[in-house]
Amino acid sequence: MLYVDPPVSPATPGRRPDIARPTAPRVRMLGDNLAHLAPVVLPGLRRQGVAPANAEIVRRQIRRAVRDLAAAAASPAASPAAALVEADVLLPAFGAARERLRVYWAQDDYAGGAALLGLDPVRVQVAEVKVAAKADVVIAASPVVHAKLAALGADPLLIPYGCDPDAFAGVESAPVPEDVRLPGPVAGLVGHINARIDLSLLEAVADTGNSLLLVGPIDPAFEPGRMRALLARENVLSVGRKPAEELPGYLRTIDVGLVPYADTPFNRGSFPLKTLEYLAAGRAAVSTDLPATRWLDSSLIVTATTPPDFAAAVTAELQRERSGQLAAARRAFAECHSWGRRAADFAAAIRVARHDGSVSISGGDRPGGTQ
């Protein structure tokens, strides 16, 4: 299996300091049968005049990587790949591996989020229709994206995002972070803080006097004045970006995990991983009323929309006594939505399509549970 990262250019680190300056595309082995390719393309990435050239550059780099991997494995270099899973509608790589099966994995409402990336929504929508039309299998990662693709004439299968329960199994014994000095109980948000967040919900939680911990990078362009005011409160603390391996320690300090997403087309089409990750850590979860949350259909997730209701729900969960039985129920629910189960559904869809040339599983079914 070859996993292909989203392409970057020499200019990418200018807006993403967390990404090292790329020099050349490289392939590295992550395991006996798993390789990783980091493509390097021209500056401009998906801009209209540059995207076609970058798409061809990505295809060539994938083609070369597949050929080199086949040679290293002493297998026929010209043999086609079993399947190519595509998730980038503006830089599609179909055909790069002479694949027997083309899979389009619609991970988000790309047109709904185009404005966040400075792209034309109409252009993105047209590109998605073209990619879906070329695919043998279409898989949607959220109920809204599934419905949208079905309306466009595709026959999508719904396989949402999952979580890695094992990564949060040791939360209760994880080292307590030294940079968190907030009185408990603590409500916490883990993830990027940017225009996808409804800041009024965080402000309402802080207004209650409860401790609020923010773990993750803050977009400097996101409501800078209001963010400064929020962070100046004594009961609010931001610790910034943290490595994934340190997150269990921060989740140990959190009693209630927050999913305060704004009501936007992109958010409605998303499937927030953090909801399941909070549950996998045995923590309560309070979320805005997203279609993905409704699809999960669990009383373990509390939903609220307005700032007063959201703050009240968070306060109620913070006041609830910690229960080992309740934490176990949350972890068990997250386990039912693990990446392992999602991967099994994904592989099954590919096997079915390869066997008879179509996917007969209903796209509306809830999966048992990727590239």
PDB file of C-alpha atoms in Angstrom, residues 158-315:
ATOM      1  CA  LEU A 158     -21.448   6.087   3.646  1.00  0.00           C
ATOM      2  CA  ILE A 159     -18.320   5.248   5.653  1.00  0.00           C
ATOM      3  CA  PRO A 160     -17.682   8.033   8.180  1.00  0.00           C
ATOM      4  CA  TYR A 161     -14.470   8.846   9.963  1.00  0.00           C
ATOM      5  CA  GLY A 162     -13.472   6.833  12.997  1.00  0.00           C
ATOM      6  CA  CYS A 163     -11.078   7.025  15.919  1.00  0.00           C
ATOM      7  CA  ASP A 164      -8.147   5.131  17.411  1.00  0.00           C
ATOM      8  CA  PRO A 165      -9.365   3.926  20.827  1.00  0.00           C
ATOM      9  CA  ASP A 166      -5.987   2.394  21.672  1.00  0.00           C
ATOM     10  CA  ALA A 167      -4.346   5.832  21.475  1.00  0.00           C
ATOM     11  CA  PHE A 168      -6.497   6.998  24.405  1.00  0.00           C
ATOM     12  CA  ALA A 169      -6.649   3.798  26.427  1.00  0.00           C
ATOM     13  CA  GLY A 170      -4.019   5.034  28.892  1.00  0.00           C
ATOM     14  CA  VAL A 171      -5.497   8.456  29.619  1.00  0.00           C
ATOM     15  CA  GLU A 172      -6.011   7.829  33.344  1.00  0.00           C
ATOM     16  CA  SER A 173      -2.342   6.950  33.853  1.00  0.00           C
ATOM     17  CA  ALA A 174      -0.862   9.519  31.451  1.00  0.00           C
ATOM     18  CA  PRO A 175       1.528  12.121  32.911  1.00  0.00           C
ATOM     19  CA  VAL A 176      -0.271  15.267  34.030  1.00  0.00           C
ATOM     20  CA  PRO A 177       0.990  18.198  31.911  1.00  0.00           C
ATOM     21  CA  GLU A 178       3.046  20.700  33.862  1.00  0.00           C
ATOM     22  CA  ASP A 179       1.698  23.664  31.893  1.00  0.00           C
ATOM     23  CA  VAL A 180      -1.930  23.178  32.972  1.00  0.00           C
ATOM     24  CA  ARG A 181      -2.804  25.015  36.163  1.00  0.00           C
ATOM     25  CA  LEU A 182      -6.575  25.246  36.225  1.00  0.00           C
ATOM     26  CA  PRO A 183      -8.890  24.250  39.054  1.00  0.00           C
ATOM     27  CA  GLY A 184     -11.118  21.315  38.199  1.00  0.00           C
ATOM     28  CA  PRO A 185     -13.438  20.362  36.773  1.00  0.00           C
ATOM     29  CA  VAL A 186     -12.220  21.415  33.323  1.00  0.00           C
ATOM     30  CA  ALA A 187     -13.962  21.801  29.987  1.00  0.00           C
ATOM     31  CA  GLY A 188     -11.572  21.458  27.071  1.00  0.00           C
ATOM     32  CA  LEU A 189     -11.317  21.903  23.330  1.00  0.00           C
ATOM     33  CA  VAL A 190      -8.661  19.876  21.530  1.00  0.00           C
ATOM     34  CA  GLY A 191      -7.990  20.894  17.930  1.00  0.00           C
ATOM     35  CA  HIS A 192      -7.429  23.851  15.629  1.00  0.00           C
ATOM     36  CA  ILE A 193      -9.099  27.069  16.691  1.00  0.00           C
ATOM     37  CA  ASN A 194     -10.088  28.976  13.577  1.00  0.00           C
ATOM     38  CA  ALA A 195     -13.125  30.183  11.623  1.00  0.00           C
ATOM     39  CA  ARG A 196     -14.776  26.772  12.008  1.00  0.00           C
ATOM     40  CA  ILE A 197     -15.256  27.458  15.734  1.00  0.00           C
ATOM     41  CA  ASP A 198     -18.225  29.402  17.101  1.00  0.00           C
ATOM     42  CA  LEU A 199     -16.334  31.659  19.479  1.00  0.00           C
ATOM     43  CA  SER A 200     -19.523  32.786  21.219  1.00  0.00           C
ATOM     44  CA  LEU A 201     -19.896  29.241  22.587  1.00  0.00           C
ATOM     45  CA  LEU A 202     -16.443  29.314  24.181  1.00  0.00           C
ATOM     46  CA  GLU A 203     -17.146  32.763  25.580  1.00  0.00           C
ATOM     47  CA  ALA A 204     -20.389  31.476  27.094  1.00  0.00           C
ATOM     48  CA  VAL A 205     -18.572  28.556  28.741  1.00  0.00           C
ATOM     49  CA  ALA A 206     -15.984  30.956  30.162  1.00  0.00           C
ATOM     50  CA  ASP A 207     -18.773  33.244  31.420  1.00  0.00           C
ATOM     51  CA  THR A 208     -19.961  30.457  33.742  1.00  0.00           C
ATOM     52  CA  GLY A 209     -16.652  30.629  35.619  1.00  0.00           C
ATOM     53  CA  ASN A 210     -15.797  27.041  34.768  1.00  0.00           C
ATOM     54  CA  SER A 211     -12.200  26.285  33.780  1.00  0.00           C
ATOM     55  CA  LEU A 212     -11.658  26.214  30.026  1.00  0.00           C
ATOM     56  CA  LEU A 213      -8.568  24.597  28.467  1.00  0.00           C
ATOM     57  CA  LEU A 214      -7.665  25.069  24.791  1.00  0.00           C
ATOM     58  CA  VAL A 215      -5.232  22.555  23.289  1.00  0.00           C
ATOM     59  CA  GLY A 216      -4.190  23.303  19.727  1.00  0.00           C
ATOM     60  CA  PRO A 217      -2.990  26.070  17.425  1.00  0.00           C
ATOM     61  CA  ILE A 218      -4.955  29.304  17.202  1.00  0.00           C
ATOM     62  CA  ASP A 219      -5.276  30.952  13.808  1.00  0.00           C
ATOM     63  CA  PRO A 220      -3.947  34.513  14.348  1.00  0.00           C
ATOM     64  CA  ALA A 221      -6.502  35.823  11.840  1.00  0.00           C
ATOM     65  CA  PHE A 222      -9.439  34.360  13.765  1.00  0.00           C
ATOM     66  CA  GLU A 223     -11.210  37.073  15.782  1.00  0.00           C
ATOM     67  CA  PRO A 224      -7.909  38.366  17.249  1.00  0.00           C
ATOM     68  CA  GLY A 225      -9.509  40.922  19.571  1.00  0.00           C
ATOM     69  CA  ARG A 226     -12.082  38.525  21.000  1.00  0.00           C
ATOM     70  CA  MET A 227      -9.499  35.745  21.318  1.00  0.00           C
ATOM     71  CA  ARG A 228      -7.168  38.030  23.286  1.00  0.00           C
ATOM     72  CA  ALA A 229     -10.030  38.944  25.592  1.00  0.00           C
ATOM     73  CA  LEU A 230     -10.980  35.294  26.080  1.00  0.00           C
ATOM     74  CA  LEU A 231      -7.411  34.221  26.821  1.00  0.00           C
ATOM     75  CA  ALA A 232      -6.994  37.084  29.299  1.00  0.00           C
ATOM     76  CA  ARG A 233      -9.577  35.525  31.617  1.00  0.00           C
ATOM     77  CA  GLU A 234      -8.217  33.789  34.703  1.00  0.00           C
ATOM     78  CA  ASN A 235     -10.290  30.664  34.086  1.00  0.00           C
ATOM     79  CA  VAL A 236      -9.110  30.207  30.472  1.00  0.00           C
ATOM     80  CA  LEU A 237      -5.790  28.697  29.383  1.00  0.00           C
ATOM     81  CA  SER A 238      -4.342  27.974  25.941  1.00  0.00           C
ATOM     82  CA  VAL A 239      -1.344  25.624  25.723  1.00  0.00           C
ATOM     83  CA  GLY A 240      -1.019  25.752  21.934  1.00  0.00           C
ATOM     84  CA  ARG A 241      -0.124  22.930  19.569  1.00  0.00           C
ATOM     85  CA  LYS A 242       0.947  19.655  21.181  1.00  0.00           C
ATOM     86  CA  PRO A 243       2.346  16.424  19.709  1.00  0.00           C
ATOM     87  CA  ALA A 244      -0.201  13.629  19.337  1.00  0.00           C
ATOM     88  CA  GLU A 245       1.620  11.453  21.853  1.00  0.00           C
ATOM     89  CA  GLU A 246       1.082  14.118  24.555  1.00  0.00           C
ATOM     90  CA  LEU A 247      -2.676  14.446  24.060  1.00  0.00           C
ATOM     91  CA  PRO A 248      -3.632  11.677  26.553  1.00  0.00           C
ATOM     92  CA  GLY A 249      -2.084  13.768  29.339  1.00  0.00           C
ATOM     93  CA  TYR A 250      -4.154  16.814  28.395  1.00  0.00           C
ATOM     94  CA  LEU A 251      -7.291  14.710  28.049  1.00  0.00           C
ATOM     95  CA  ARG A 252      -6.625  13.423  31.554  1.00  0.00           C
ATOM     96  CA  THR A 253      -7.064  16.976  32.850  1.00  0.00           C
ATOM     97  CA  ILE A 254     -10.281  17.476  30.869  1.00  0.00           C
ATOM     98  CA  ASP A 255     -13.667  16.354  32.214  1.00  0.00           C
ATOM     99  CA  VAL A 256     -15.807  17.490  29.274  1.00  0.00           C
ATOM    100  CA  GLY A 257     -14.663  17.688  25.651  1.00  0.00           C
ATOM    101  CA  LEU A 258     -16.114  20.446  23.477  1.00  0.00           C
ATOM    102  CA  VAL A 259     -17.099  20.441  19.785  1.00  0.00           C
ATOM    103  CA  PRO A 260     -18.203  24.094  19.383  1.00  0.00           C
ATOM    104  CA  TYR A 261     -18.505  24.185  15.599  1.00  0.00           C
ATOM    105  CA  ALA A 262     -20.214  27.082  13.856  1.00  0.00           C
ATOM    106  CA  ASP A 263     -23.242  26.371  11.693  1.00  0.00           C
ATOM    107  CA  THR A 264     -21.622  26.570   8.240  1.00  0.00           C
ATOM    108  CA  PRO A 265     -21.943  24.433   5.087  1.00  0.00           C
ATOM    109  CA  PHE A 266     -18.448  23.013   5.563  1.00  0.00           C
ATOM    110  CA  ASN A 267     -19.054  22.100   9.211  1.00  0.00           C
ATOM    111  CA  ARG A 268     -22.421  20.540   8.401  1.00  0.00           C
ATOM    112  CA  GLY A 269     -20.632  18.318   5.891  1.00  0.00           C
ATOM    113  CA  SER A 270     -17.835  17.366   8.291  1.00  0.00           C
ATOM    114  CA  PHE A 271     -17.464  14.422  10.642  1.00  0.00           C
ATOM    115  CA  PRO A 272     -15.463  15.711  13.652  1.00  0.00           C
ATOM    116  CA  LEU A 273     -13.000  13.119  14.892  1.00  0.00           C
ATOM    117  CA  LYS A 274     -12.705  14.881  18.245  1.00  0.00           C
ATOM    118  CA  THR A 275     -16.198  13.779  19.302  1.00  0.00           C
ATOM    119  CA  LEU A 276     -15.219  10.116  19.157  1.00  0.00           C
ATOM    120  CA  GLU A 277     -11.768  10.819  20.593  1.00  0.00           C
ATOM    121  CA  TYR A 278     -13.264  12.446  23.704  1.00  0.00           C
ATOM    122  CA  LEU A 279     -15.448   9.373  24.183  1.00  0.00           C
ATOM    123  CA  ALA A 280     -12.490   7.051  23.573  1.00  0.00           C
ATOM    124  CA  ALA A 281     -10.763   8.852  26.448  1.00  0.00           C
ATOM    125  CA  GLY A 282     -13.814   8.224  28.649  1.00  0.00           C
ATOM    126  CA  ARG A 283     -14.729  11.918  28.695  1.00  0.00           C
ATOM    127  CA  ALA A 284     -18.116  13.550  28.255  1.00  0.00           C
ATOM    128  CA  ALA A 285     -18.729  15.275  24.926  1.00  0.00           C
ATOM    129  CA  VAL A 286     -20.816  18.383  24.290  1.00  0.00           C
ATOM    130  CA  SER A 287     -21.290  19.297  20.621  1.00  0.00           C
ATOM    131  CA  THR A 288     -23.274  21.632  18.483  1.00  0.00           C
ATOM    132  CA  ASP A 289     -26.107  19.941  16.592  1.00  0.00           C
ATOM    133  CA  LEU A 290     -24.165  18.624  13.600  1.00  0.00           C
ATOM    134  CA  PRO A 291     -25.607  16.086  11.140  1.00  0.00           C
ATOM    135  CA  ALA A 292     -22.681  13.796  11.977  1.00  0.00           C
ATOM    136  CA  THR A 293     -23.608  13.924  15.659  1.00  0.00           C
ATOM    137  CA  ARG A 294     -27.202  13.095  14.818  1.00  0.00           C
ATOM    138  CA  TRP A 295     -25.994  10.145  12.734  1.00  0.00           C
ATOM    139  CA  LEU A 296     -24.007   8.797  15.696  1.00  0.00           C
ATOM    140  CA  ASP A 297     -27.335   8.864  17.567  1.00  0.00           C
ATOM    141  CA  SER A 298     -26.011   8.417  21.094  1.00  0.00           C
ATOM    142  CA  SER A 299     -27.144   9.796  24.437  1.00  0.00           C
ATOM    143  CA  LEU A 300     -23.459   9.819  25.369  1.00  0.00           C
ATOM    144  CA  ILE A 301     -23.086  12.963  23.222  1.00  0.00           C
ATOM    145  CA  VAL A 302     -24.919  16.049  24.489  1.00  0.00           C
ATOM    146  CA  THR A 303     -25.959  18.535  21.804  1.00  0.00           C
ATOM    147  CA  ALA A 304     -26.710  22.223  22.196  1.00  0.00           C
ATOM    148  CA  THR A 305     -26.729  25.106  19.740  1.00  0.00           C
ATOM    149  CA  THR A 306     -27.173  28.513  21.369  1.00  0.00           C
ATOM    150  CA  PRO A 307     -24.487  29.925  23.671  1.00  0.00           C
ATOM    151  CA  PRO A 308     -26.710  29.770  26.808  1.00  0.00           C
ATOM    152  CA  ASP A 309     -27.769  26.182  26.076  1.00  0.00           C
ATOM    153  CA  PHE A 310     -24.216  25.115  25.229  1.00  0.00           C
ATOM    154  CA  ALA A 311     -22.820  26.626  28.419  1.00  0.00           C
ATOM    155  CA  ALA A 312     -25.612  25.057  30.492  1.00  0.00           C
ATOM    156  CA  ALA A 313     -24.966  21.637  28.959  1.00  0.00           C
ATOM    157  CA  VAL A 314     -21.244  21.920  29.677  1.00  0.00           C
ATOM    158  CA  THR A 315     -21.916  22.971  33.284  1.00  0.00           C
TER     159      THR A 315
END
